[in-house]
Amino acid sequence: MNHIQELISRLSLFRQKLELNRAPMDLNACVREFLAAHKQIRTPISTELGDISHVIADQEQIQKVITNLVLNSVDAIREDGAIKISTRQQNGSVYLSVSDNGCGMSPEFISRSLFRPFKTTKKGGIGIGMFQSKAIVDAHGGRVDVESAPHKGTTFTISLPAAS
């Protein structure tokens, strides 16, 4: 029942404009909070958190993006898999990357399906996580970039404007 309620809640984003509660936030602190709240993840997760400015963002929404990216990486890797979360700042933007050495995605899937609702490569997946994540990042004036190759892994990088 909880799964159905979560699905309905996530699908409601399709019908309404995303309401953001923006405030200055530290993306590194957001990553640390995610890791503290998800200690049950057995996959090794390393971090390389750079010296970055705050962003003006809705922390709850950005937390959803981080959660989705990391859990997608967990689903994409095998026993010997690893995940790396990194942050950096460059040219007025703050970047957060989530990389894995998992199964990767084909260029065709990335270009045709990745950010479209109900398209997924996961068994039992419903295909709205990346759609929702992109909508959240777009609403913050940011960008989502992806580098991936089949059997080599994936890196998602979100960029958000640094607070001035």
PDB file of C-alpha atoms in Angstrom:
ATOM      1  CA  MET A   1       0.000   0.000   0.000  1.00  0.00           C
ATOM      2  CA  ASN A   2       2.880   2.380   0.802  1.00  0.00           C
ATOM      3  CA  HIS A   3       4.345   1.714  -2.655  1.00  0.00           C
ATOM      4  CA  ILE A   4       1.058   2.688  -4.315  1.00  0.00           C
ATOM      5  CA  GLN A   5       0.805   5.905  -2.285  1.00  0.00           C
ATOM      6  CA  GLU A   6       4.394   6.815  -3.185  1.00  0.00           C
ATOM      7  CA  LEU A   7       3.691   6.146  -6.869  1.00  0.00           C
ATOM      8  CA  ILE A   8       0.581   8.328  -6.788  1.00  0.00           C
ATOM      9  CA  SER A   9       2.510  11.090  -5.047  1.00  0.00           C
ATOM     10  CA  ARG A  10       5.307  10.955  -7.611  1.00  0.00           C
ATOM     11  CA  LEU A  11       2.886  10.850 -10.525  1.00  0.00           C
ATOM     12  CA  SER A  12       1.148  13.981  -9.239  1.00  0.00           C
ATOM     13  CA  LEU A  13       4.258  15.893 -10.357  1.00  0.00           C
ATOM     14  CA  PHE A  14       3.080  15.323 -13.931  1.00  0.00           C
ATOM     15  CA  ARG A  15      -0.063  17.369 -13.360  1.00  0.00           C
ATOM     16  CA  GLN A  16       1.236  20.272 -11.327  1.00  0.00           C
ATOM     17  CA  LYS A  17       4.081  22.723 -11.399  1.00  0.00           C
ATOM     18  CA  LEU A  18       6.760  21.785  -8.901  1.00  0.00           C
ATOM     19  CA  GLU A  19       6.557  24.034  -5.840  1.00  0.00           C
ATOM     20  CA  LEU A  20      10.012  24.723  -4.452  1.00  0.00           C
ATOM     21  CA  ASN A  21      10.898  25.873  -0.939  1.00  0.00           C
ATOM     22  CA  ARG A  22      14.248  27.415  -1.810  1.00  0.00           C
ATOM     23  CA  ALA A  23      16.842  28.300   0.800  1.00  0.00           C
ATOM     24  CA  PRO A  24      20.642  28.343   0.900  1.00  0.00           C
ATOM     25  CA  MET A  25      21.858  24.771   1.252  1.00  0.00           C
ATOM     26  CA  ASP A  26      25.126  22.896   1.356  1.00  0.00           C
ATOM     27  CA  LEU A  27      25.162  20.097  -1.211  1.00  0.00           C
ATOM     28  CA  ASN A  28      27.972  18.343   0.691  1.00  0.00           C
ATOM     29  CA  ALA A  29      25.829  18.278   3.835  1.00  0.00           C
ATOM     30  CA  CYS A  30      22.960  16.883   1.753  1.00  0.00           C
ATOM     31  CA  VAL A  31      25.240  14.036   0.575  1.00  0.00           C
ATOM     32  CA  ARG A  32      26.369  13.329   4.151  1.00  0.00           C
ATOM     33  CA  GLU A  33      22.729  13.247   5.325  1.00  0.00           C
ATOM     34  CA  PHE A  34      21.867  10.795   2.547  1.00  0.00           C
ATOM     35  CA  LEU A  35      24.746   8.504   3.541  1.00  0.00           C
ATOM     36  CA  ALA A  36      23.821   8.658   7.235  1.00  0.00           C
ATOM     37  CA  ALA A  37      20.193   7.808   6.454  1.00  0.00           C
ATOM     38  CA  HIS A  38      21.074   4.935   4.086  1.00  0.00           C
ATOM     39  CA  LYS A  39      23.698   2.979   6.016  1.00  0.00           C
ATOM     40  CA  GLN A  40      21.908  -0.221   5.028  1.00  0.00           C
ATOM     41  CA  ILE A  41      23.284   0.073   1.463  1.00  0.00           C
ATOM     42  CA  ARG A  42      25.868  -2.680   1.208  1.00  0.00           C
ATOM     43  CA  THR A  43      27.566  -1.346  -1.921  1.00  0.00           C
ATOM     44  CA  PRO A  44      30.766   0.571  -1.195  1.00  0.00           C
ATOM     45  CA  ILE A  45      30.179   4.306  -1.641  1.00  0.00           C
ATOM     46  CA  SER A  46      33.158   6.625  -1.702  1.00  0.00           C
ATOM     47  CA  THR A  47      32.965  10.404  -1.622  1.00  0.00           C
ATOM     48  CA  GLU A  48      35.101  13.205  -2.936  1.00  0.00           C
ATOM     49  CA  LEU A  49      33.381  16.315  -1.651  1.00  0.00           C
ATOM     50  CA  GLY A  50      34.989  19.500  -2.905  1.00  0.00           C
ATOM     51  CA  ASP A  51      35.092  23.007  -1.498  1.00  0.00           C
ATOM     52  CA  ILE A  52      31.813  24.362  -2.874  1.00  0.00           C
ATOM     53  CA  SER A  53      29.475  27.298  -2.390  1.00  0.00           C
ATOM     54  CA  HIS A  54      25.928  26.899  -1.201  1.00  0.00           C
ATOM     55  CA  VAL A  55      23.121  26.618  -3.745  1.00  0.00           C
ATOM     56  CA  ILE A  56      19.668  28.153  -3.398  1.00  0.00           C
ATOM     57  CA  ALA A  57      17.516  25.057  -3.576  1.00  0.00           C
ATOM     58  CA  ASP A  58      14.763  22.979  -2.033  1.00  0.00           C
ATOM     59  CA  GLN A  59      16.715  20.528   0.106  1.00  0.00           C
ATOM     60  CA  GLU A  60      13.915  17.956   0.219  1.00  0.00           C
ATOM     61  CA  GLN A  61      13.686  17.899  -3.582  1.00  0.00           C
ATOM     62  CA  ILE A  62      17.456  17.752  -4.080  1.00  0.00           C
ATOM     63  CA  GLN A  63      17.578  14.906  -1.554  1.00  0.00           C
ATOM     64  CA  LYS A  64      15.108  13.021  -3.796  1.00  0.00           C
ATOM     65  CA  VAL A  65      17.471  13.473  -6.749  1.00  0.00           C
ATOM     66  CA  ILE A  66      20.490  12.209  -4.788  1.00  0.00           C
ATOM     67  CA  THR A  67      18.477   9.242  -3.495  1.00  0.00           C
ATOM     68  CA  ASN A  68      17.280   8.332  -6.978  1.00  0.00           C
ATOM     69  CA  LEU A  69      20.746   8.584  -8.532  1.00  0.00           C
ATOM     70  CA  VAL A  70      22.414   6.480  -5.837  1.00  0.00           C
ATOM     71  CA  LEU A  71      19.680   3.825  -5.706  1.00  0.00           C
ATOM     72  CA  ASN A  72      19.791   3.556  -9.518  1.00  0.00           C
ATOM     73  CA  SER A  73      23.546   2.963  -9.230  1.00  0.00           C
ATOM     74  CA  VAL A  74      22.985   0.314  -6.568  1.00  0.00           C
ATOM     75  CA  ASP A  75      20.544  -1.445  -8.925  1.00  0.00           C
ATOM     76  CA  ALA A  76      22.985  -1.230 -11.856  1.00  0.00           C
ATOM     77  CA  ILE A  77      26.008  -2.864 -10.237  1.00  0.00           C
ATOM     78  CA  ARG A  78      27.029  -6.395  -9.417  1.00  0.00           C
ATOM     79  CA  GLU A  79      28.906  -7.878  -6.444  1.00  0.00           C
ATOM     80  CA  ASP A  80      32.150  -6.094  -7.281  1.00  0.00           C
ATOM     81  CA  GLY A  81      30.422  -2.784  -7.857  1.00  0.00           C
ATOM     82  CA  ALA A  82      31.304   0.583  -6.406  1.00  0.00           C
ATOM     83  CA  ILE A  83      29.724   4.011  -6.334  1.00  0.00           C
ATOM     84  CA  LYS A  84      31.413   7.389  -6.039  1.00  0.00           C
ATOM     85  CA  ILE A  85      29.677  10.639  -5.114  1.00  0.00           C
ATOM     86  CA  SER A  86      31.623  13.803  -5.797  1.00  0.00           C
ATOM     87  CA  THR A  87      31.054  17.549  -5.724  1.00  0.00           C
ATOM     88  CA  ARG A  88      32.958  20.433  -7.260  1.00  0.00           C
ATOM     89  CA  GLN A  89      32.480  24.018  -8.266  1.00  0.00           C
ATOM     90  CA  GLN A  90      33.358  25.637 -11.567  1.00  0.00           C
ATOM     91  CA  ASN A  91      32.315  28.773 -13.464  1.00  0.00           C
ATOM     92  CA  GLY A  92      29.493  29.769 -11.118  1.00  0.00           C
ATOM     93  CA  SER A  93      27.953  26.301 -10.921  1.00  0.00           C
ATOM     94  CA  VAL A  94      28.071  23.573  -8.302  1.00  0.00           C
ATOM     95  CA  TYR A  95      28.278  20.012  -9.622  1.00  0.00           C
ATOM     96  CA  LEU A  96      27.258  16.761  -7.980  1.00  0.00           C
ATOM     97  CA  SER A  97      28.229  13.523  -9.716  1.00  0.00           C
ATOM     98  CA  VAL A  98      27.175   9.963  -8.956  1.00  0.00           C
ATOM     99  CA  SER A  99      29.314   7.365 -10.755  1.00  0.00           C
ATOM    100  CA  ASP A 100      29.138   3.595 -10.815  1.00  0.00           C
ATOM    101  CA  ASN A 101      30.868   0.721 -12.577  1.00  0.00           C
ATOM    102  CA  GLY A 102      27.592  -1.041 -13.316  1.00  0.00           C
ATOM    103  CA  CYS A 103      25.829  -2.279 -16.415  1.00  0.00           C
ATOM    104  CA  GLY A 104      25.636   1.104 -18.129  1.00  0.00           C
ATOM    105  CA  MET A 105      23.098   2.211 -20.734  1.00  0.00           C
ATOM    106  CA  SER A 106      23.100   2.211 -24.497  1.00  0.00           C
ATOM    107  CA  PRO A 107      23.328   5.510 -26.399  1.00  0.00           C
ATOM    108  CA  GLU A 108      19.902   4.696 -27.879  1.00  0.00           C
ATOM    109  CA  PHE A 109      18.278   4.344 -24.459  1.00  0.00           C
ATOM    110  CA  ILE A 110      19.896   7.583 -23.255  1.00  0.00           C
ATOM    111  CA  SER A 111      18.763   9.601 -26.273  1.00  0.00           C
ATOM    112  CA  ARG A 112      15.277   8.134 -26.680  1.00  0.00           C
ATOM    113  CA  SER A 113      14.071   7.027 -23.270  1.00  0.00           C
ATOM    114  CA  LEU A 114      16.161   8.018 -20.246  1.00  0.00           C
ATOM    115  CA  PHE A 115      14.241  11.088 -19.109  1.00  0.00           C
ATOM    116  CA  ARG A 116      10.838  10.008 -20.417  1.00  0.00           C
ATOM    117  CA  PRO A 117       8.226   8.696 -17.980  1.00  0.00           C
ATOM    118  CA  PHE A 118       7.537   4.949 -17.867  1.00  0.00           C
ATOM    119  CA  LYS A 119      10.765   4.046 -19.692  1.00  0.00           C
ATOM    120  CA  THR A 120      13.166   1.910 -17.674  1.00  0.00           C
ATOM    121  CA  THR A 121      15.897  -0.693 -17.944  1.00  0.00           C
ATOM    122  CA  LYS A 122      15.128  -2.095 -14.474  1.00  0.00           C
ATOM    123  CA  LYS A 123      13.087  -5.221 -13.893  1.00  0.00           C
ATOM    124  CA  GLY A 124      10.092  -4.156 -11.846  1.00  0.00           C
ATOM    125  CA  GLY A 125      10.941  -0.478 -12.322  1.00  0.00           C
ATOM    126  CA  ILE A 126       8.236   2.017 -13.219  1.00  0.00           C
ATOM    127  CA  GLY A 127      10.396   4.497 -15.069  1.00  0.00           C
ATOM    128  CA  ILE A 128       9.651   7.766 -13.308  1.00  0.00           C
ATOM    129  CA  GLY A 129      12.726   8.303 -11.129  1.00  0.00           C
ATOM    130  CA  MET A 130      14.910   9.938 -13.758  1.00  0.00           C
ATOM    131  CA  PHE A 131      11.949  11.839 -15.201  1.00  0.00           C
ATOM    132  CA  GLN A 132      11.219  13.225 -11.725  1.00  0.00           C
ATOM    133  CA  SER A 133      14.894  13.962 -11.031  1.00  0.00           C
ATOM    134  CA  LYS A 134      15.305  15.893 -14.270  1.00  0.00           C
ATOM    135  CA  ALA A 135      12.124  17.868 -13.558  1.00  0.00           C
ATOM    136  CA  ILE A 136      13.463  18.809 -10.106  1.00  0.00           C
ATOM    137  CA  VAL A 137      16.881  19.870 -11.425  1.00  0.00           C
ATOM    138  CA  ASP A 138      15.300  21.802 -14.316  1.00  0.00           C
ATOM    139  CA  ALA A 139      12.995  23.626 -11.872  1.00  0.00           C
ATOM    140  CA  HIS A 140      16.122  24.787 -10.010  1.00  0.00           C
ATOM    141  CA  GLY A 141      17.643  26.191 -13.209  1.00  0.00           C
ATOM    142  CA  GLY A 142      20.125  23.345 -13.344  1.00  0.00           C
ATOM    143  CA  ARG A 143      21.119  20.608 -15.727  1.00  0.00           C
ATOM    144  CA  VAL A 144      21.462  16.823 -15.739  1.00  0.00           C
ATOM    145  CA  ASP A 145      24.213  15.262 -17.853  1.00  0.00           C
ATOM    146  CA  VAL A 146      24.932  11.574 -18.294  1.00  0.00           C
ATOM    147  CA  GLU A 147      27.911   9.601 -19.523  1.00  0.00           C
ATOM    148  CA  SER A 148      27.379   5.890 -19.891  1.00  0.00           C
ATOM    149  CA  ALA A 149      28.476   2.874 -21.871  1.00  0.00           C
ATOM    150  CA  PRO A 150      27.112  -0.668 -21.750  1.00  0.00           C
ATOM    151  CA  HIS A 151      29.078  -2.858 -19.298  1.00  0.00           C
ATOM    152  CA  LYS A 152      31.296   0.092 -18.275  1.00  0.00           C
ATOM    153  CA  GLY A 153      29.129   2.104 -15.913  1.00  0.00           C
ATOM    154  CA  THR A 154      27.382   5.439 -15.697  1.00  0.00           C
ATOM    155  CA  THR A 155      28.048   8.916 -14.355  1.00  0.00           C
ATOM    156  CA  PHE A 156      25.184  11.325 -13.746  1.00  0.00           C
ATOM    157  CA  THR A 157      26.202  14.920 -13.106  1.00  0.00           C
ATOM    158  CA  ILE A 158      23.781  17.562 -11.943  1.00  0.00           C
ATOM    159  CA  SER A 159      24.764  21.204 -12.038  1.00  0.00           C
ATOM    160  CA  LEU A 160      23.055  23.940 -10.050  1.00  0.00           C
ATOM    161  CA  PRO A 161      23.796  27.658  -9.984  1.00  0.00           C
ATOM    162  CA  ALA A 162      26.038  28.592  -7.057  1.00  0.00           C
ATOM    163  CA  ALA A 163      24.552  31.100  -4.596  1.00  0.00           C
ATOM    164  CA  SER A 164      26.100  34.504  -5.131  1.00  0.00           C
TER     165      SER A 164
END
